[in-house]
Structures are given as C-alpha cells and as structure tokens.
C-alpha cells in the first residue's frame, strides 16, 4: 500500500549559515509582482511543493523559496540589465539571500543560454550554477506552469514563450539549444517522480 507523505509547513531552514524563510520569500514576491506574473509565481510555488519529494529533505525549503523568488527580476524597481534572472539575482544578493538561492534564481530555466545571446553570460556567471535535483525541480516547476498559473506541458510552455517573445527574440535565438536542455530536465524530474511512486511515496508537501 502506498504511504502518503505527511504534509508539512516549512520554516525553511538554513543555507550557508543564512536563514531560508519561505514566508519571507512569498511576501517579497507578493510585494514586487502583480497580475499574471503573480499568478504564474503562485502556480510555480504550488508546483514546487508537488515536486519537493524529488529533492533532499533539507533542500525542500530552498526549492520553494526559489520558486517564489524566481521571477522577481521582472519587477520594475529591480530592472537593470533588462534580463530578469540576472536582475533578480542582483537584488537578492544585495538583500542578503543565501548564495545558493541567488544562483538558483540566476540560472533557472536555462537562463545562461539566453544570457549568451544577450552578451550577459559573464555577468550571469558571477553566480554559482548548480546541476542536480533542486535546479532541475525549479526549472521544471517554471516550465510546467503557464503565464496565468495553469499547469501546462513543457512543449506547450516552450511554444507559448516563442509566440509571446517573437521569432527574433533572445529566447527564440537560444531555443535550438535551450529546448533540448529543458526537455532533458523534464525527463530527469519525471523519472525521479516515477521512482518515488514505485516506492509508494505520494502527495505534495504543504507550504
């Protein structure tokens, strides 16, 4: 019989001696974002809770924090380079968030490939880029949540981004390399979920 994962609310924990506070992350995002962007972020945070079991237990608060904060660089007061992963990372770094969380925001959803098109790859490379379950889960939450927070497939999300940004956009120019990377991330996350289902672990975490 499958054992349902016990719901929990994260206090967040600590990363590198710095507190990870999910409630603070949610409040920061809510203060900076509105409209469809806020709806998308709420959907990404919900999805992160669903995928939390795919990452080590000590990293689950980090994942949900990063989900809440991944798009804060779109907020007008934070705009600097005009590239939201970089602008968000710069602000989070200034505000004292842990380097690992800052790096996850900076590099989410294949951002380094778009940064290369924009000539911002050296700037983005200042922030640590990790590969592994947490980075995969964050990217997958973003790529399976549409602009209004609705659950979508990765191919549909990629198509929507191309349509929204246009054929000559940095996203479109990076697409031939970025799309296979995002689909590979999706495959890894889905395989982790399948292993958990086989082990009888079901149910989202609560945040």
mmCIF file of C-alpha atoms in Angstrom, residues 1-206:
data_model
loop_
_atom_site.group_PDB
_atom_site.id
_atom_site.type_symbol
_atom_site.label_atom_id
_atom_site.label_comp_id
_atom_site.label_asym_id
_atom_site.label_seq_id
_atom_site.Cartn_x
_atom_site.Cartn_y
_atom_site.Cartn_z
ATOM 1 C CA UNK A 1 0.000 0.000 0.000
ATOM 2 C CA UNK A 2 1.286 3.479 -0.871
ATOM 3 C CA UNK A 3 2.265 5.619 2.082
ATOM 4 C CA UNK A 4 1.144 9.193 1.705
ATOM 5 C CA UNK A 5 3.827 11.746 2.519
ATOM 6 C CA UNK A 6 2.947 13.621 5.688
ATOM 7 C CA UNK A 7 2.024 17.265 4.952
ATOM 8 C CA UNK A 8 4.352 19.807 6.463
ATOM 9 C CA UNK A 9 4.874 23.530 6.538
ATOM 10 C CA UNK A 10 8.442 24.648 6.026
ATOM 11 C CA UNK A 11 10.087 27.115 8.314
ATOM 12 C CA UNK A 12 12.782 26.956 5.617
ATOM 13 C CA UNK A 13 15.985 26.017 7.456
ATOM 14 C CA UNK A 14 19.438 27.447 6.816
ATOM 15 C CA UNK A 15 21.830 27.561 3.861
ATOM 16 C CA UNK A 16 25.445 28.509 4.455
ATOM 17 C CA UNK A 17 24.552 29.889 7.860
ATOM 18 C CA UNK A 18 21.818 32.134 6.391
ATOM 19 C CA UNK A 19 18.151 31.565 7.168
ATOM 20 C CA UNK A 20 15.836 30.327 4.411
ATOM 21 C CA UNK A 21 12.416 31.794 5.141
ATOM 22 C CA UNK A 22 9.584 30.650 2.872
ATOM 23 C CA UNK A 23 7.106 33.145 4.335
ATOM 24 C CA UNK A 24 9.551 35.986 3.688
ATOM 25 C CA UNK A 25 10.111 34.812 0.115
ATOM 26 C CA UNK A 26 6.362 34.704 -0.532
ATOM 27 C CA UNK A 27 5.934 38.182 0.957
ATOM 28 C CA UNK A 28 8.772 39.657 -1.123
ATOM 29 C CA UNK A 29 7.349 38.217 -4.327
ATOM 30 C CA UNK A 30 3.841 39.388 -3.459
ATOM 31 C CA UNK A 31 5.059 42.906 -2.808
ATOM 32 C CA UNK A 32 7.001 43.148 -6.084
ATOM 33 C CA UNK A 33 4.776 41.299 -8.547
ATOM 34 C CA UNK A 34 1.168 41.594 -9.649
ATOM 35 C CA UNK A 35 -1.280 40.482 -12.308
ATOM 36 C CA UNK A 36 -0.463 37.453 -14.430
ATOM 37 C CA UNK A 37 3.154 37.447 -13.229
ATOM 38 C CA UNK A 38 1.995 36.956 -9.634
ATOM 39 C CA UNK A 39 -0.464 34.274 -10.763
ATOM 40 C CA UNK A 40 2.369 32.467 -12.553
ATOM 41 C CA UNK A 41 4.632 32.657 -9.496
ATOM 42 C CA UNK A 42 1.902 31.305 -7.215
ATOM 43 C CA UNK A 43 1.449 28.408 -9.628
ATOM 44 C CA UNK A 44 5.191 27.749 -9.691
ATOM 45 C CA UNK A 45 5.302 27.682 -5.886
ATOM 46 C CA UNK A 46 2.402 25.201 -5.803
ATOM 47 C CA UNK A 47 4.213 23.042 -8.344
ATOM 48 C CA UNK A 48 7.418 23.237 -6.290
ATOM 49 C CA UNK A 49 5.518 21.820 -3.315
ATOM 50 C CA UNK A 50 4.328 18.956 -5.527
ATOM 51 C CA UNK A 51 7.896 18.219 -6.666
ATOM 52 C CA UNK A 52 9.539 18.712 -3.278
ATOM 53 C CA UNK A 53 9.872 14.978 -2.664
ATOM 54 C CA UNK A 54 12.280 14.763 -5.629
ATOM 55 C CA UNK A 55 14.936 16.766 -3.751
ATOM 56 C CA UNK A 56 16.738 16.024 -0.475
ATOM 57 C CA UNK A 57 14.623 16.869 2.546
ATOM 58 C CA UNK A 58 16.998 19.595 3.740
ATOM 59 C CA UNK A 59 16.651 21.358 0.355
ATOM 60 C CA UNK A 60 12.861 21.458 0.140
ATOM 61 C CA UNK A 61 12.502 24.853 1.778
ATOM 62 C CA UNK A 62 15.212 26.179 -0.541
ATOM 63 C CA UNK A 63 13.295 24.910 -3.580
ATOM 64 C CA UNK A 64 10.042 26.565 -2.511
ATOM 65 C CA UNK A 65 11.815 29.842 -1.679
ATOM 66 C CA UNK A 66 13.451 29.857 -5.106
ATOM 67 C CA UNK A 67 10.075 29.164 -6.717
ATOM 68 C CA UNK A 68 8.549 32.209 -5.014
ATOM 69 C CA UNK A 69 11.505 34.421 -5.953
ATOM 70 C CA UNK A 70 12.462 33.169 -9.430
ATOM 71 C CA UNK A 71 10.710 35.984 -11.335
ATOM 72 C CA UNK A 72 11.224 38.978 -9.033
ATOM 73 C CA UNK A 73 13.630 40.426 -11.619
ATOM 74 C CA UNK A 74 10.606 41.339 -13.741
ATOM 75 C CA UNK A 75 9.552 43.929 -11.142
ATOM 76 C CA UNK A 76 10.085 47.453 -12.435
ATOM 77 C CA UNK A 77 12.085 48.670 -9.387
ATOM 78 C CA UNK A 78 14.575 45.825 -9.918
ATOM 79 C CA UNK A 79 15.137 46.318 -13.646
ATOM 80 C CA UNK A 80 18.769 46.932 -14.513
ATOM 81 C CA UNK A 81 20.058 44.758 -17.352
ATOM 82 C CA UNK A 82 16.516 44.000 -18.534
ATOM 83 C CA UNK A 83 17.218 40.249 -18.159
ATOM 84 C CA UNK A 84 15.043 39.107 -15.296
ATOM 85 C CA UNK A 85 17.128 36.187 -13.941
ATOM 86 C CA UNK A 86 20.171 38.457 -13.642
ATOM 87 C CA UNK A 87 18.263 41.422 -12.234
ATOM 88 C CA UNK A 88 16.517 39.217 -9.694
ATOM 89 C CA UNK A 89 19.794 37.616 -8.618
ATOM 90 C CA UNK A 90 21.447 41.013 -8.179
ATOM 91 C CA UNK A 91 18.665 42.232 -5.910
ATOM 92 C CA UNK A 92 18.528 39.039 -3.874
ATOM 93 C CA UNK A 93 22.288 39.157 -3.391
ATOM 94 C CA UNK A 94 22.102 42.761 -2.194
ATOM 95 C CA UNK A 95 19.306 41.817 0.197
ATOM 96 C CA UNK A 96 21.412 39.083 1.779
ATOM 97 C CA UNK A 97 19.715 35.942 0.499
ATOM 98 C CA UNK A 98 21.970 32.841 0.530
ATOM 99 C CA UNK A 99 24.322 32.455 -2.459
ATOM 100 C CA UNK A 100 22.841 29.100 -3.378
ATOM 101 C CA UNK A 101 19.321 30.523 -3.634
ATOM 102 C CA UNK A 102 20.635 33.519 -5.602
ATOM 103 C CA UNK A 103 22.346 31.126 -8.010
ATOM 104 C CA UNK A 104 19.198 29.063 -8.493
ATOM 105 C CA UNK A 105 17.245 32.208 -9.417
ATOM 106 C CA UNK A 106 20.035 33.446 -11.698
ATOM 107 C CA UNK A 107 20.220 30.213 -13.680
ATOM 108 C CA UNK A 108 16.648 28.930 -13.696
ATOM 109 C CA UNK A 109 15.130 27.567 -16.910
ATOM 110 C CA UNK A 110 18.317 27.611 -18.976
ATOM 111 C CA UNK A 111 18.942 31.308 -18.356
ATOM 112 C CA UNK A 112 22.653 31.006 -19.202
ATOM 113 C CA UNK A 113 21.778 30.137 -22.810
ATOM 114 C CA UNK A 114 19.648 33.249 -23.223
ATOM 115 C CA UNK A 115 22.294 35.326 -21.418
ATOM 116 C CA UNK A 116 24.850 34.222 -24.014
ATOM 117 C CA UNK A 117 22.647 35.609 -26.789
ATOM 118 C CA UNK A 118 22.311 38.887 -24.890
ATOM 119 C CA UNK A 119 26.031 39.160 -24.158
ATOM 120 C CA UNK A 120 25.331 38.867 -20.432
ATOM 121 C CA UNK A 121 26.884 35.450 -19.861
ATOM 122 C CA UNK A 122 29.903 36.845 -17.987
ATOM 123 C CA UNK A 123 27.606 38.816 -15.686
ATOM 124 C CA UNK A 124 25.433 35.775 -15.006
ATOM 125 C CA UNK A 125 28.495 33.569 -14.436
ATOM 126 C CA UNK A 126 29.237 35.576 -11.267
ATOM 127 C CA UNK A 127 26.536 33.490 -9.622
ATOM 128 C CA UNK A 128 27.002 29.787 -8.816
ATOM 129 C CA UNK A 129 25.196 27.407 -11.150
ATOM 130 C CA UNK A 130 24.323 24.031 -9.749
ATOM 131 C CA UNK A 131 23.213 20.890 -11.525
ATOM 132 C CA UNK A 132 21.112 18.379 -9.677
ATOM 133 C CA UNK A 133 17.654 17.708 -8.278
ATOM 134 C CA UNK A 134 16.987 21.188 -6.850
ATOM 135 C CA UNK A 135 17.936 23.073 -10.018
ATOM 136 C CA UNK A 136 16.009 20.528 -12.092
ATOM 137 C CA UNK A 137 12.898 20.825 -9.920
ATOM 138 C CA UNK A 138 12.933 24.633 -10.024
ATOM 139 C CA UNK A 139 13.254 24.686 -13.802
ATOM 140 C CA UNK A 140 10.553 22.053 -14.203
ATOM 141 C CA UNK A 141 8.132 23.990 -11.997
ATOM 142 C CA UNK A 142 8.617 27.045 -14.205
ATOM 143 C CA UNK A 143 8.343 25.086 -17.441
ATOM 144 C CA UNK A 144 5.136 23.311 -16.421
ATOM 145 C CA UNK A 145 3.329 26.462 -15.245
ATOM 146 C CA UNK A 146 1.794 28.828 -17.779
ATOM 147 C CA UNK A 147 1.636 32.643 -17.617
ATOM 148 C CA UNK A 148 -1.570 32.637 -15.545
ATOM 149 C CA UNK A 149 -0.524 29.827 -13.181
ATOM 150 C CA UNK A 150 -2.226 26.994 -15.081
ATOM 151 C CA UNK A 151 -0.454 23.639 -15.378
ATOM 152 C CA UNK A 152 0.931 23.074 -18.902
ATOM 153 C CA UNK A 153 3.233 20.638 -20.672
ATOM 154 C CA UNK A 154 6.841 21.596 -21.351
ATOM 155 C CA UNK A 155 6.364 21.629 -25.162
ATOM 156 C CA UNK A 156 3.306 23.872 -24.796
ATOM 157 C CA UNK A 157 5.209 26.195 -22.464
ATOM 158 C CA UNK A 158 8.115 26.455 -24.916
ATOM 159 C CA UNK A 159 5.716 27.197 -27.771
ATOM 160 C CA UNK A 160 3.955 29.876 -25.708
ATOM 161 C CA UNK A 161 7.257 31.589 -24.861
ATOM 162 C CA UNK A 162 8.298 31.633 -28.523
ATOM 163 C CA UNK A 163 4.952 33.093 -29.572
ATOM 164 C CA UNK A 164 4.995 35.711 -26.813
ATOM 165 C CA UNK A 165 8.578 36.883 -27.379
ATOM 166 C CA UNK A 166 8.662 36.583 -31.175
ATOM 167 C CA UNK A 167 10.929 34.877 -33.734
ATOM 168 C CA UNK A 168 13.825 37.341 -33.436
ATOM 169 C CA UNK A 169 13.899 37.410 -29.646
ATOM 170 C CA UNK A 170 16.795 36.155 -27.500
ATOM 171 C CA UNK A 171 14.528 33.308 -26.359
ATOM 172 C CA UNK A 172 13.954 32.272 -29.949
ATOM 173 C CA UNK A 173 17.647 32.500 -30.823
ATOM 174 C CA UNK A 174 18.557 30.339 -27.822
ATOM 175 C CA UNK A 175 15.698 27.894 -28.451
ATOM 176 C CA UNK A 176 17.606 25.300 -30.557
ATOM 177 C CA UNK A 177 19.967 24.666 -27.644
ATOM 178 C CA UNK A 178 17.697 25.581 -24.729
ATOM 179 C CA UNK A 179 14.679 23.454 -25.661
ATOM 180 C CA UNK A 180 16.573 20.120 -25.623
ATOM 181 C CA UNK A 181 18.083 21.046 -22.251
ATOM 182 C CA UNK A 182 14.665 21.838 -20.754
ATOM 183 C CA UNK A 183 13.191 18.625 -22.137
ATOM 184 C CA UNK A 184 16.098 16.680 -20.614
ATOM 185 C CA UNK A 185 15.367 18.333 -17.260
ATOM 186 C CA UNK A 186 11.720 17.279 -17.586
ATOM 187 C CA UNK A 187 12.778 13.695 -18.271
ATOM 188 C CA UNK A 188 15.017 13.592 -15.192
ATOM 189 C CA UNK A 189 12.317 15.016 -12.920
ATOM 190 C CA UNK A 190 9.663 12.655 -14.254
ATOM 191 C CA UNK A 191 11.988 9.696 -13.697
ATOM 192 C CA UNK A 192 12.542 10.802 -10.100
ATOM 193 C CA UNK A 193 8.781 11.065 -9.614
ATOM 194 C CA UNK A 194 8.321 7.595 -11.093
ATOM 195 C CA UNK A 195 10.878 6.130 -8.680
ATOM 196 C CA UNK A 196 9.058 7.771 -5.762
ATOM 197 C CA UNK A 197 5.729 6.374 -6.961
ATOM 198 C CA UNK A 198 7.272 2.908 -7.186
ATOM 199 C CA UNK A 199 8.499 3.326 -3.619
ATOM 200 C CA UNK A 200 4.962 4.267 -2.540
ATOM 201 C CA UNK A 201 5.598 7.946 -1.753
ATOM 202 C CA UNK A 202 2.719 10.160 -2.918
ATOM 203 C CA UNK A 203 1.241 13.535 -2.167
ATOM 204 C CA UNK A 204 2.547 17.112 -2.254
ATOM 205 C CA UNK A 205 4.251 18.905 0.559
ATOM 206 C CA UNK A 206 2.424 21.868 2.081
#
